[in-house]
Amino acid sequence: MFTLLKRAFRSGWKSLARDGGLVAANIFIMAMVIAMITSLFIFKDASDFLIEKLQEKVDISVYFKYETAEEDILKVKDEITNIPQVREVEYISKEEAFKRFTEKHQDNTVLMESLSEVGTNPFLASLDIKAFQANQYEAVATFLDDSNFDYLIEKVDYHERKPVIERIFALTSNFNKAGIVFSIILAIVAILVAFNTIRLAIYNSREEIKIQRLVGASNRFIRGPFLVQGAVCGFAAALICLLLFLVLTWGFNSKVEYLFPGLSLFQIFVGNFWLILLIQITAGVGLGMLSSLIAVRRYLRV
Amino acid sequence: MIKFQNITKIYPPNTVALNDVSFEVKPKEFVSLVGRSGAGKTTLLRLLLAEEKPTNGRIFFNNYDFSKIKLEQLPELRRKIGAVFQDYKLLPSKTAYENIAYAMEVVGASDSEIARDVAEVLDIVGLTKKACNFPAQLSGGEKQRVAIARALIHRPEVILADEPTGNLDPYHTLDIIRLLLNINEIGTTVILATHNREVINSLGKRVVTLQDGKIIRDEEKGRFIL
């Protein structure tokens, strides 16, 4: 067994060294395939981040009557927090609302002057409610409408925001579905390209495989070097891809962050480095060996 | 040892390469197959190497019945046979040394045995200086000698030689025939297919003559008569 392995490695390695051009072409194609798979992984993380950011912006606000005491509002907050569909509830006092408004519009002199004309704090205390999913806002709104603290509530802005909320969630859900379909198609294309490249390379060796059979080589003995070649090509392609992505994510990081604040491709890459390395090596070596195995099989029936 | 029993081989659509051929080869025998091109010599050798299956009839080699042999048993059978092909069938991506060594590698010989025997055989066929050349860098005669070296290196029970002197000059032809005779003397069965009249007439061994896929003559100490 050891001799068989040793000879498979030696013979596989020699063929790689002697057929440099074909090997380089194989590695290039495999690297493209692995790059495609890696991109899918990184874009999945990036799109998840963007979708999450978008969804975070969606909420409904419950405004309380001006005279409602803070402790009553906090009691309501506790009750709302206990609703299973609710992910997060934030209390914004009148003062906080005033502060946020002035901070946001400090450059707008007309607004600021109007506010000072009023003389008092015109803002209402509110609770900002975030649900886990878009379709859960309806249930939260119904709960608020039917609650025993209905008399404290001035208004719930759900009904005004409903169309926007639903559109955003429909969009993100479609985006996710499209992403999955696109990933599957791309992965299939990638696998087929890798398989065909190796199949063509082995097609060139079909006569050689036949001779090996006629000389008395067993199928295991013939397959060994091809598997080694497939694995080495896949491994080399994975390493090239790793380096390529390290450079690309680092190089484009600032530009992407400028377009999508908070989204760092380099961080995604570095944060998932070992997983990406595993995916790349598994994809490269696995694809290389599997394609070789399937491609050689048909010529072994001599 | 080897038995062809009513062998017929028809290539589609209707080319009859062998027609009801029967004969036996005893252990340690030296048999020459002669006949014109297309007489069926190569087909017989291909059948014996299980490269092809007969349309009708049965072939036996030692305990093997070819009609019952499975694909995974073929390597074991072929390791008992050393074949010299008309078109050499050398591995183009391996050097002369590696081509010869390959026949030993497949039988599981150790690296030291391979190094010793390949060097010796290369010396016998006069190709020590061409050991590192690839087949594309060798002449027809040199390729032929590499093929012969590969066929005999693992000491098979039978050597099938299909026109082994076809590309050789008279000097090397004599050498190769002497080599085959020596191998035969130490107990290896040799089946030689050729149209070289002088070679056959000088051997004084059994000659099976084929014509249009049929055996027309089988003589113990035969001559080339066509």
Short mmCIF file of C-alpha atoms in Angstrom, two decimals:
data_model
loop_
_atom_site.label_atom_id
_atom_site.label_comp_id
_atom_site.label_asym_id
_atom_site.label_seq_id
_atom_site.Cartn_x
_atom_site.Cartn_y
_atom_site.Cartn_z
CA MET A 1 0.00 0.00 0.00
CA PHE A 2 2.82 2.35 0.95
CA THR A 3 4.69 1.52 -2.27
CA LEU A 4 1.50 2.09 -4.26
CA LEU A 5 1.00 5.51 -2.66
CA LYS A 6 4.65 6.44 -3.07
CA ARG A 7 4.55 5.51 -6.76
CA ALA A 8 1.26 7.34 -7.31
CA PHE A 9 2.77 10.50 -5.81
CA ARG A 10 6.03 10.17 -7.69
CA SER A 11 4.39 9.47 -11.03
CA GLY A 12 1.72 12.15 -10.51
CA TRP A 13 4.34 14.71 -9.59
CA LYS A 14 6.54 13.86 -12.58
CA SER A 15 3.61 14.23 -14.97
CA LEU A 16 2.81 17.61 -13.46
CA ALA A 17 6.38 18.76 -13.87
CA ARG A 18 6.58 17.51 -17.48
CA ASP A 19 3.28 18.90 -18.65
CA GLY A 20 3.68 22.44 -17.35
CA GLY A 21 1.47 24.21 -19.90
CA LEU A 22 -1.53 21.97 -19.45
CA VAL A 23 -1.11 21.99 -15.68
CA ALA A 24 -0.96 25.79 -15.59
CA ALA A 25 -4.15 25.96 -17.66
CA ASN A 26 -5.85 23.49 -15.32
CA ILE A 27 -4.79 25.42 -12.24
CA PHE A 28 -6.03 28.66 -13.82
CA ILE A 29 -9.48 27.20 -14.55
CA MET A 30 -9.70 25.61 -11.11
CA ALA A 31 -8.67 28.94 -9.53
CA MET A 32 -11.51 30.66 -11.42
CA VAL A 33 -13.95 28.06 -10.15
CA ILE A 34 -12.75 28.38 -6.55
CA ALA A 35 -12.84 32.20 -6.87
CA MET A 36 -16.45 31.92 -7.96
CA ILE A 37 -17.31 29.75 -4.96
CA THR A 38 -15.42 32.08 -2.59
CA SER A 39 -17.18 35.13 -4.06
CA LEU A 40 -20.52 33.46 -3.41
CA PHE A 41 -19.52 32.98 0.21
CA ILE A 42 -18.31 36.56 0.68
CA PHE A 43 -21.27 38.10 -1.16
CA LYS A 44 -23.65 36.03 0.93
CA ASP A 45 -22.12 37.53 4.07
CA ALA A 46 -22.12 41.02 2.56
CA SER A 47 -25.72 40.76 1.38
CA ASP A 48 -26.79 39.41 4.78
CA PHE A 49 -25.13 42.44 6.35
CA LEU A 50 -26.87 44.86 3.99
CA ILE A 51 -30.26 43.17 4.40
CA GLU A 52 -29.88 43.27 8.17
CA LYS A 53 -28.97 46.96 8.01
CA LEU A 54 -32.03 47.64 5.89
CA GLN A 55 -34.30 45.67 8.19
CA GLU A 56 -32.89 47.43 11.22
CA LYS A 57 -34.25 50.66 9.83
CA VAL A 58 -37.79 49.29 9.91
CA ASP A 59 -39.80 49.78 13.11
CA ILE A 60 -43.13 51.05 14.39
CA SER A 61 -43.50 53.78 16.97
CA VAL A 62 -46.14 54.12 19.66
CA TYR A 63 -46.64 57.73 20.75
CA PHE A 64 -48.04 58.36 24.21
CA LYS A 65 -50.31 61.15 25.25
CA TYR A 66 -48.46 64.20 26.46
CA GLU A 67 -49.47 63.82 30.09
CA THR A 68 -48.62 60.08 30.38
CA ALA A 69 -46.21 59.38 33.22
CA GLU A 70 -42.88 57.76 32.44
CA GLU A 71 -43.48 54.83 34.82
CA ASP A 72 -46.70 53.97 32.94
CA ILE A 73 -44.82 54.00 29.67
CA LEU A 74 -42.12 51.75 31.12
CA LYS A 75 -44.81 49.31 32.29
CA VAL A 76 -46.20 49.26 28.75
CA LYS A 77 -42.67 48.75 27.48
CA ASP A 78 -42.30 45.66 29.70
CA GLU A 79 -45.57 44.27 28.42
CA ILE A 80 -44.61 44.84 24.80
CA THR A 81 -41.19 43.31 25.35
CA ASN A 82 -42.96 40.12 26.42
CA ILE A 83 -44.70 39.74 23.06
CA PRO A 84 -42.88 36.82 21.36
CA GLN A 85 -42.72 38.54 17.95
CA VAL A 86 -40.96 41.59 19.39
CA ARG A 87 -37.20 41.69 19.05
CA GLU A 88 -36.42 45.03 20.63
CA VAL A 89 -38.23 47.95 22.28
CA GLU A 90 -36.61 51.33 22.80
CA TYR A 91 -38.06 54.02 25.03
CA ILE A 92 -37.62 57.57 23.83
CA SER A 93 -38.60 60.17 26.39
CA LYS A 94 -39.89 63.62 25.44
CA GLU A 95 -36.49 65.08 26.30
CA GLU A 96 -34.66 62.47 24.24
CA ALA A 97 -36.98 63.10 21.30
CA PHE A 98 -36.31 66.86 21.59
CA LYS A 99 -32.58 66.26 21.80
CA ARG A 100 -32.54 63.98 18.75
CA PHE A 101 -34.62 66.43 16.74
CA THR A 102 -32.39 69.38 17.51
CA GLU A 103 -29.24 67.37 16.81
CA LYS A 104 -30.61 66.20 13.50
CA HIS A 105 -31.89 69.58 12.36
CA GLN A 106 -29.39 71.93 13.98
CA ASP A 107 -28.45 73.37 10.61
CA ASN A 108 -32.05 74.02 9.60
CA THR A 109 -32.62 77.52 10.95
CA VAL A 110 -36.29 77.65 9.98
CA LEU A 111 -37.07 74.53 11.98
CA MET A 112 -34.94 75.63 14.91
CA GLU A 113 -36.62 79.05 14.97
CA SER A 114 -40.08 77.47 14.82
CA LEU A 115 -39.16 75.22 17.71
CA SER A 116 -38.02 78.14 19.85
CA GLU A 117 -41.26 80.02 18.92
CA VAL A 118 -43.25 77.14 20.46
CA GLY A 119 -41.41 77.70 23.72
CA THR A 120 -42.05 74.27 25.21
CA ASN A 121 -41.03 70.72 24.23
CA PRO A 122 -43.72 69.69 21.73
CA PHE A 123 -42.51 66.11 21.34
CA LEU A 124 -44.31 63.05 22.65
CA ALA A 125 -42.66 60.18 24.48
CA SER A 126 -42.62 57.04 22.36
CA LEU A 127 -41.64 53.39 22.15
CA ASP A 128 -39.81 52.22 19.02
CA ILE A 129 -40.67 48.58 18.41
CA LYS A 130 -38.73 46.21 16.18
CA ALA A 131 -40.17 42.82 15.28
CA PHE A 132 -38.28 39.80 13.99
CA GLN A 133 -40.14 39.69 10.68
CA ALA A 134 -42.23 42.07 8.59
CA ASN A 135 -45.44 40.08 8.87
CA GLN A 136 -45.22 40.29 12.67
CA TYR A 137 -45.80 44.06 12.78
CA GLU A 138 -49.45 43.49 12.04
CA ALA A 139 -49.78 41.29 15.17
CA VAL A 140 -47.92 43.86 17.29
CA ALA A 141 -50.19 46.65 16.02
CA THR A 142 -53.31 44.60 16.76
CA PHE A 143 -52.00 43.84 20.25
CA LEU A 144 -51.54 47.58 20.88
CA ASP A 145 -55.00 48.42 19.54
CA ASP A 146 -56.68 45.83 21.77
CA SER A 147 -54.60 46.44 24.87
CA ASN A 148 -55.88 47.75 28.21
CA PHE A 149 -53.47 50.67 27.99
CA ASP A 150 -55.05 51.89 24.80
CA TYR A 151 -56.14 55.08 26.64
CA LEU A 152 -52.49 56.10 27.11
CA ILE A 153 -51.66 55.92 23.41
CA GLU A 154 -51.86 58.96 21.20
CA LYS A 155 -51.11 57.10 17.97
CA VAL A 156 -49.40 54.09 16.44
CA ASP A 157 -47.67 54.87 13.15
CA TYR A 158 -47.88 51.33 11.80
CA HIS A 159 -50.74 51.98 9.44
CA GLU A 160 -48.85 54.86 7.82
CA ARG A 161 -45.67 52.84 7.40
CA LYS A 162 -47.28 49.54 6.47
CA PRO A 163 -46.78 49.76 2.67
CA VAL A 164 -43.11 50.74 3.05
CA ILE A 165 -42.41 48.00 5.60
CA GLU A 166 -43.99 45.35 3.42
CA ARG A 167 -42.14 46.53 0.34
CA ILE A 168 -38.78 46.45 2.10
CA PHE A 169 -39.33 42.97 3.46
CA ALA A 170 -40.63 41.67 0.14
CA LEU A 171 -37.52 43.10 -1.50
CA THR A 172 -35.09 41.56 0.96
CA SER A 173 -36.87 38.23 0.83
CA ASN A 174 -36.75 38.23 -2.98
CA PHE A 175 -33.12 39.26 -2.86
CA ASN A 176 -32.36 36.30 -0.61
CA LYS A 177 -34.23 33.87 -2.86
CA ALA A 178 -32.53 35.24 -5.98
CA GLY A 179 -29.18 34.94 -4.19
CA ILE A 180 -29.77 31.28 -3.41
CA VAL A 181 -30.85 30.45 -6.98
CA PHE A 182 -27.95 32.43 -8.43
CA SER A 183 -25.49 30.69 -6.08
CA ILE A 184 -26.75 27.25 -7.02
CA ILE A 185 -26.55 28.00 -10.75
CA LEU A 186 -23.09 29.49 -10.40
CA ALA A 187 -21.89 26.56 -8.29
CA ILE A 188 -23.18 24.08 -10.89
CA VAL A 189 -21.49 26.03 -13.69
CA ALA A 190 -18.26 26.12 -11.68
CA ILE A 191 -18.31 22.39 -11.03
CA LEU A 192 -19.06 21.60 -14.68
CA VAL A 193 -16.25 23.84 -15.91
CA ALA A 194 -13.74 22.23 -13.53
CA PHE A 195 -14.94 18.75 -14.41
CA ASN A 196 -14.74 19.37 -18.15
CA THR A 197 -11.27 20.86 -17.95
CA ILE A 198 -9.94 17.81 -16.15
CA ARG A 199 -11.92 15.50 -18.41
CA LEU A 200 -10.25 17.05 -21.46
CA ALA A 201 -6.82 16.74 -19.89
CA ILE A 202 -7.45 13.06 -19.14
CA TYR A 203 -8.97 12.52 -22.61
CA ASN A 204 -5.48 13.25 -23.94
CA SER A 205 -4.17 10.43 -21.79
CA ARG A 206 -6.71 7.82 -22.87
CA GLU A 207 -4.25 5.93 -25.06
CA GLU A 208 -1.74 5.94 -22.22
CA ILE A 209 -4.34 4.54 -19.83
CA LYS A 210 -5.08 1.76 -22.32
CA ILE A 211 -1.38 0.88 -22.57
CA GLN A 212 -1.10 0.81 -18.79
CA ARG A 213 -3.99 -1.65 -18.63
CA LEU A 214 -2.39 -3.86 -21.29
CA VAL A 215 0.90 -3.90 -19.40
CA GLY A 216 -0.97 -5.28 -16.38
CA ALA A 217 -1.54 -2.20 -14.24
CA SER A 218 -4.52 -2.41 -11.91
CA ASN A 219 -7.15 0.32 -11.96
CA ARG A 220 -5.94 1.54 -8.57
CA PHE A 221 -2.41 1.84 -9.88
CA ILE A 222 -3.54 3.81 -12.95
CA ARG A 223 -5.90 6.11 -11.05
CA GLY A 224 -3.37 7.03 -8.36
CA PRO A 225 -1.22 9.52 -10.33
CA PHE A 226 -4.31 11.18 -11.86
CA LEU A 227 -5.80 11.66 -8.41
CA VAL A 228 -2.53 13.14 -7.18
CA GLN A 229 -2.47 15.52 -10.16
CA GLY A 230 -6.08 16.55 -9.56
CA ALA A 231 -5.42 17.14 -5.87
CA VAL A 232 -2.22 19.11 -6.44
CA CYS A 233 -3.87 21.30 -9.11
CA GLY A 234 -6.83 21.92 -6.82
CA PHE A 235 -4.59 22.72 -3.86
CA ALA A 236 -2.43 25.12 -5.88
CA ALA A 237 -5.55 26.81 -7.27
CA ALA A 238 -6.95 27.18 -3.73
CA LEU A 239 -3.75 28.84 -2.51
CA ILE A 240 -3.69 31.21 -5.50
CA CYS A 241 -7.31 32.12 -4.81
CA LEU A 242 -6.65 32.71 -1.15
CA LEU A 243 -3.88 35.14 -1.99
CA LEU A 244 -6.00 36.80 -4.68
CA PHE A 245 -8.91 37.38 -2.31
CA LEU A 246 -6.63 38.64 0.42
CA VAL A 247 -5.30 41.28 -1.96
CA LEU A 248 -8.69 42.10 -3.54
CA THR A 249 -10.67 42.44 -0.29
CA TRP A 250 -7.90 44.55 1.21
CA GLY A 251 -7.57 46.71 -1.90
CA PHE A 252 -11.29 47.37 -2.39
CA ASN A 253 -12.14 47.57 1.28
CA SER A 254 -12.12 51.36 1.60
CA LYS A 255 -14.13 51.85 -1.61
CA VAL A 256 -16.80 49.36 -0.55
CA GLU A 257 -16.94 50.86 2.94
CA TYR A 258 -17.45 54.28 1.38
CA LEU A 259 -20.41 52.98 -0.63
CA PHE A 260 -21.89 50.87 2.17
CA PRO A 261 -20.85 52.27 5.56
CA GLY A 262 -20.08 49.52 8.06
CA LEU A 263 -19.55 46.86 5.39
CA SER A 264 -15.94 45.66 5.42
CA LEU A 265 -15.13 42.95 2.87
CA PHE A 266 -11.66 42.58 4.36
CA GLN A 267 -13.18 42.00 7.80
CA ILE A 268 -15.53 39.38 6.37
CA PHE A 269 -12.54 37.69 4.72
CA VAL A 270 -10.25 37.83 7.75
CA GLY A 271 -13.07 36.96 10.16
CA ASN A 272 -13.86 33.83 8.16
CA PHE A 273 -10.30 33.11 7.08
CA TRP A 274 -10.13 29.49 8.26
CA LEU A 275 -13.60 28.70 6.97
CA ILE A 276 -12.78 30.24 3.57
CA LEU A 277 -9.46 28.36 3.49
CA LEU A 278 -11.32 25.14 4.26
CA ILE A 279 -13.95 25.84 1.59
CA GLN A 280 -11.28 26.66 -1.00
CA ILE A 281 -9.08 23.67 -0.29
CA THR A 282 -12.04 21.30 -0.03
CA ALA A 283 -13.51 22.68 -3.25
CA GLY A 284 -10.16 22.59 -5.07
CA VAL A 285 -8.86 19.23 -3.93
CA GLY A 286 -12.32 17.64 -3.88
CA LEU A 287 -13.25 18.85 -7.34
CA GLY A 288 -9.84 17.95 -8.73
CA MET A 289 -9.86 14.42 -7.36
CA LEU A 290 -13.51 13.71 -8.06
CA SER A 291 -13.28 14.96 -11.64
CA SER A 292 -10.14 12.86 -12.20
CA LEU A 293 -11.82 9.81 -10.73
CA ILE A 294 -14.88 10.14 -12.97
CA ALA A 295 -12.89 11.06 -16.07
CA VAL A 296 -10.41 8.16 -15.76
CA ARG A 297 -13.13 5.61 -15.11
CA ARG A 298 -14.39 5.41 -18.65
CA TYR A 299 -10.95 4.55 -20.05
CA LEU A 300 -10.31 1.74 -17.61
CA ARG A 301 -12.60 -0.74 -19.32
CA VAL A 302 -9.87 -2.25 -21.50
CA MET B 1 -0.76 -24.04 -21.37
CA ILE B 2 -2.53 -21.98 -24.03
CA LYS B 3 -5.49 -23.30 -25.94
CA PHE B 4 -7.48 -21.67 -28.72
CA GLN B 5 -10.71 -23.64 -29.24
CA ASN B 6 -12.73 -22.95 -32.39
CA ILE B 7 -11.99 -19.26 -32.31
CA THR B 8 -13.85 -17.00 -34.68
CA LYS B 9 -13.47 -13.26 -34.66
CA ILE B 10 -15.68 -11.08 -36.80
CA TYR B 11 -15.28 -7.31 -36.82
CA PRO B 12 -18.48 -5.43 -37.61
CA PRO B 13 -20.05 -5.35 -40.03
CA ASN B 14 -18.72 -8.60 -41.50
CA THR B 15 -14.92 -8.74 -41.61
CA VAL B 16 -13.82 -12.22 -40.63
CA ALA B 17 -10.39 -11.93 -38.98
CA LEU B 18 -10.28 -15.49 -37.63
CA ASN B 19 -12.38 -18.40 -38.75
CA ASP B 20 -12.69 -21.45 -36.50
CA VAL B 21 -9.06 -21.48 -35.38
CA SER B 22 -7.94 -24.14 -32.91
CA PHE B 23 -4.45 -24.91 -31.66
CA GLU B 24 -2.52 -25.39 -28.45
CA VAL B 25 0.78 -24.06 -27.19
CA LYS B 26 2.70 -26.14 -24.69
CA PRO B 27 4.80 -24.67 -21.86
CA LYS B 28 8.31 -23.55 -22.91
CA GLU B 29 7.38 -23.79 -26.58
CA PHE B 30 8.58 -21.32 -29.23
CA VAL B 31 5.81 -20.83 -31.76
CA SER B 32 5.95 -18.59 -34.79
CA LEU B 33 2.77 -17.31 -36.38
CA VAL B 34 3.24 -16.46 -40.01
CA GLY B 35 0.99 -15.16 -42.69
CA ARG B 36 0.34 -12.22 -44.94
CA SER B 37 -0.92 -8.91 -43.58
CA GLY B 38 -4.52 -9.37 -42.50
CA ALA B 39 -4.12 -13.13 -42.04
CA GLY B 40 -5.16 -12.82 -38.38
CA LYS B 41 -1.79 -12.97 -36.54
CA THR B 42 -2.25 -9.75 -34.61
CA THR B 43 -5.88 -10.58 -33.84
CA LEU B 44 -4.77 -13.87 -32.26
CA LEU B 45 -2.29 -12.04 -30.03
CA ARG B 46 -4.85 -9.40 -29.08
CA LEU B 47 -7.28 -12.13 -28.07
CA LEU B 48 -4.63 -13.78 -25.93
CA LEU B 49 -4.02 -10.49 -24.16
CA ALA B 50 -7.79 -10.19 -23.62
CA GLU B 51 -7.67 -6.88 -25.44
CA GLU B 52 -10.60 -8.19 -27.43
CA LYS B 53 -13.14 -10.96 -27.06
CA PRO B 54 -13.71 -13.69 -29.66
CA THR B 55 -17.02 -13.74 -31.45
CA ASN B 56 -17.14 -17.50 -30.97
CA GLY B 57 -14.98 -20.12 -29.30
CA ARG B 58 -12.99 -20.27 -26.10
CA ILE B 59 -9.46 -19.40 -25.03
CA PHE B 60 -7.65 -20.97 -22.08
CA PHE B 61 -4.41 -19.85 -20.47
CA ASN B 62 -3.23 -21.90 -17.49
CA ASN B 63 -6.25 -21.86 -15.20
CA TYR B 64 -7.92 -18.93 -16.89
CA ASP B 65 -10.97 -19.44 -19.06
CA PHE B 66 -11.20 -16.17 -20.96
CA SER B 67 -14.96 -16.45 -21.37
CA LYS B 68 -15.34 -16.29 -17.59
CA ILE B 69 -12.65 -13.77 -16.76
CA LYS B 70 -13.72 -10.54 -15.06
CA LEU B 71 -12.39 -7.06 -15.80
CA GLU B 72 -10.68 -6.84 -12.43
CA GLN B 73 -8.83 -10.14 -13.04
CA LEU B 74 -7.24 -8.87 -16.25
CA PRO B 75 -4.23 -7.13 -14.65
CA GLU B 76 -3.23 -10.35 -12.91
CA LEU B 77 -3.54 -12.29 -16.18
CA ARG B 78 -1.63 -9.69 -18.19
CA ARG B 79 1.25 -9.66 -15.70
CA LYS B 80 1.89 -13.29 -16.69
CA ILE B 81 2.22 -12.19 -20.32
CA GLY B 82 4.82 -9.90 -21.78
CA ALA B 83 3.67 -8.24 -24.98
CA VAL B 84 5.68 -6.56 -27.72
CA PHE B 85 3.25 -4.59 -29.86
CA GLN B 86 3.64 -3.82 -33.52
CA ASP B 87 3.10 -0.12 -32.77
CA TYR B 88 5.29 -0.37 -29.62
CA LYS B 89 2.64 1.09 -27.28
CA LEU B 90 5.19 2.95 -25.19
CA LEU B 91 4.01 5.53 -22.66
CA PRO B 92 4.87 8.83 -24.36
CA SER B 93 5.22 10.82 -21.13
CA LYS B 94 7.73 8.39 -19.62
CA THR B 95 11.39 7.91 -20.47
CA ALA B 96 12.77 4.64 -21.83
CA TYR B 97 13.89 3.72 -18.30
CA GLU B 98 10.49 4.55 -16.81
CA ASN B 99 8.64 2.65 -19.52
CA ILE B 100 10.59 -0.50 -18.72
CA ALA B 101 10.39 0.10 -14.96
CA TYR B 102 6.61 0.51 -15.22
CA ALA B 103 6.13 -3.20 -15.97
CA MET B 104 7.96 -3.99 -12.72
CA GLU B 105 6.17 -1.31 -10.72
CA VAL B 106 2.77 -2.78 -11.57
CA VAL B 107 3.80 -6.18 -10.24
CA GLY B 108 4.97 -4.53 -7.00
CA ALA B 109 8.74 -4.99 -7.36
CA SER B 110 10.88 -3.01 -4.95
CA ASP B 111 12.81 0.09 -6.03
CA SER B 112 16.15 -1.69 -5.66
CA GLU B 113 15.01 -4.64 -7.79
CA ILE B 114 13.73 -2.22 -10.42
CA ALA B 115 16.99 -0.26 -10.47
CA ARG B 116 19.04 -3.46 -10.83
CA ASP B 117 16.92 -5.24 -13.44
CA VAL B 118 16.14 -2.22 -15.62
CA ALA B 119 19.83 -1.33 -15.86
CA GLU B 120 20.60 -4.92 -16.84
CA VAL B 121 17.86 -5.13 -19.47
CA LEU B 122 18.76 -1.74 -20.91
CA ASP B 123 22.29 -3.08 -21.32
CA ILE B 124 21.00 -6.25 -23.02
CA VAL B 125 18.98 -4.27 -25.57
CA GLY B 126 21.82 -1.77 -25.97
CA LEU B 127 19.97 1.31 -24.80
CA THR B 128 21.83 2.27 -21.63
CA LYS B 129 22.75 5.63 -23.14
CA LYS B 130 19.15 6.32 -24.17
CA ALA B 131 17.65 5.50 -20.76
CA CYS B 132 16.53 9.08 -20.16
CA ASN B 133 15.12 9.65 -23.64
CA PHE B 134 11.40 9.88 -24.22
CA PRO B 135 9.82 7.68 -26.94
CA ALA B 136 9.53 10.70 -29.24
CA GLN B 137 13.33 11.04 -29.03
CA LEU B 138 13.98 7.42 -30.07
CA SER B 139 14.18 5.83 -33.52
CA GLY B 140 11.73 3.09 -34.55
CA GLY B 141 14.28 0.37 -33.78
CA GLU B 142 15.08 1.86 -30.39
CA LYS B 143 11.39 2.06 -29.50
CA GLN B 144 11.07 -1.58 -30.53
CA ARG B 145 13.91 -2.55 -28.21
CA VAL B 146 12.38 -0.60 -25.31
CA ALA B 147 9.12 -2.45 -25.96
CA ILE B 148 10.96 -5.78 -25.88
CA ALA B 149 12.77 -4.84 -22.70
CA ARG B 150 9.47 -3.91 -21.07
CA ALA B 151 7.88 -7.18 -22.18
CA LEU B 152 10.54 -9.40 -20.64
CA ILE B 153 11.68 -7.47 -17.55
CA HIS B 154 9.11 -8.93 -15.14
CA ARG B 155 9.87 -12.51 -16.25
CA PRO B 156 6.44 -13.38 -17.64
CA GLU B 157 5.37 -16.94 -18.41
CA VAL B 158 4.65 -16.06 -22.03
CA ILE B 159 6.02 -13.46 -24.39
CA LEU B 160 3.85 -12.35 -27.29
CA ALA B 161 5.89 -10.59 -29.91
CA ASP B 162 4.05 -8.96 -32.79
CA GLU B 163 6.57 -8.12 -35.52
CA PRO B 164 9.33 -7.34 -33.01
CA THR B 165 11.91 -7.04 -35.76
CA GLY B 166 9.77 -5.03 -38.13
CA ASN B 167 11.77 -1.83 -37.67
CA LEU B 168 15.19 -3.28 -36.99
CA ASP B 169 18.27 -3.57 -39.17
CA PRO B 170 19.60 -7.10 -39.80
CA TYR B 171 22.20 -6.73 -37.03
CA HIS B 172 19.63 -5.82 -34.35
CA THR B 173 17.13 -8.31 -35.78
CA LEU B 174 19.57 -11.10 -35.08
CA ASP B 175 20.17 -9.77 -31.56
CA ILE B 176 16.46 -9.65 -30.75
CA ILE B 177 15.81 -13.12 -32.10
CA ARG B 178 18.76 -14.43 -30.09
CA LEU B 179 17.30 -12.71 -27.05
CA LEU B 180 13.91 -14.33 -27.59
CA LEU B 181 15.58 -17.72 -28.02
CA ASN B 182 17.54 -17.23 -24.79
CA ILE B 183 14.38 -16.29 -22.94
CA ASN B 184 12.71 -19.38 -24.37
CA GLU B 185 15.64 -21.55 -23.29
CA ILE B 186 15.25 -20.49 -19.68
CA GLY B 187 11.63 -21.64 -19.78
CA THR B 188 9.51 -18.79 -21.12
CA THR B 189 6.96 -19.61 -23.78
CA VAL B 190 7.37 -17.38 -26.84
CA ILE B 191 4.74 -16.66 -29.49
CA LEU B 192 6.24 -14.71 -32.35
CA ALA B 193 4.21 -13.19 -35.16
CA THR B 194 6.28 -12.11 -38.12
CA HIS B 195 6.65 -12.05 -41.87
CA ASN B 196 10.41 -12.21 -41.79
CA ARG B 197 11.24 -15.25 -43.91
CA GLU B 198 14.93 -15.49 -42.90
CA VAL B 199 14.12 -15.30 -39.22
CA ILE B 200 11.55 -18.10 -39.42
CA ASN B 201 13.73 -20.31 -41.57
CA SER B 202 16.73 -19.88 -39.26
CA LEU B 203 14.79 -20.73 -36.09
CA GLY B 204 13.89 -24.35 -36.81
CA LYS B 205 10.94 -24.09 -34.41
CA ARG B 206 7.20 -24.70 -34.64
CA VAL B 207 5.48 -22.58 -37.30
CA VAL B 208 1.73 -21.98 -37.52
CA THR B 209 0.75 -20.51 -40.87
CA LEU B 210 -2.42 -18.45 -41.18
CA GLN B 211 -4.25 -17.49 -44.31
CA ASP B 212 -7.51 -15.53 -44.46
CA GLY B 213 -8.16 -16.19 -40.80
CA LYS B 214 -7.61 -19.94 -41.00
CA ILE B 215 -4.70 -22.18 -40.05
CA ILE B 216 -3.39 -23.72 -43.24
CA ARG B 217 -0.27 -25.35 -41.80
CA ASP B 218 1.09 -26.23 -38.34
CA GLU B 219 4.55 -27.85 -38.40
CA GLU B 220 6.89 -28.75 -35.55
CA LYS B 221 10.03 -27.62 -37.35
CA GLY B 222 8.43 -25.42 -39.90
CA ARG B 223 9.59 -23.05 -42.58
CA PHE B 224 8.15 -19.89 -44.04
CA ILE B 225 6.00 -21.13 -46.90
CA LEU B 226 3.30 -18.91 -48.35
#
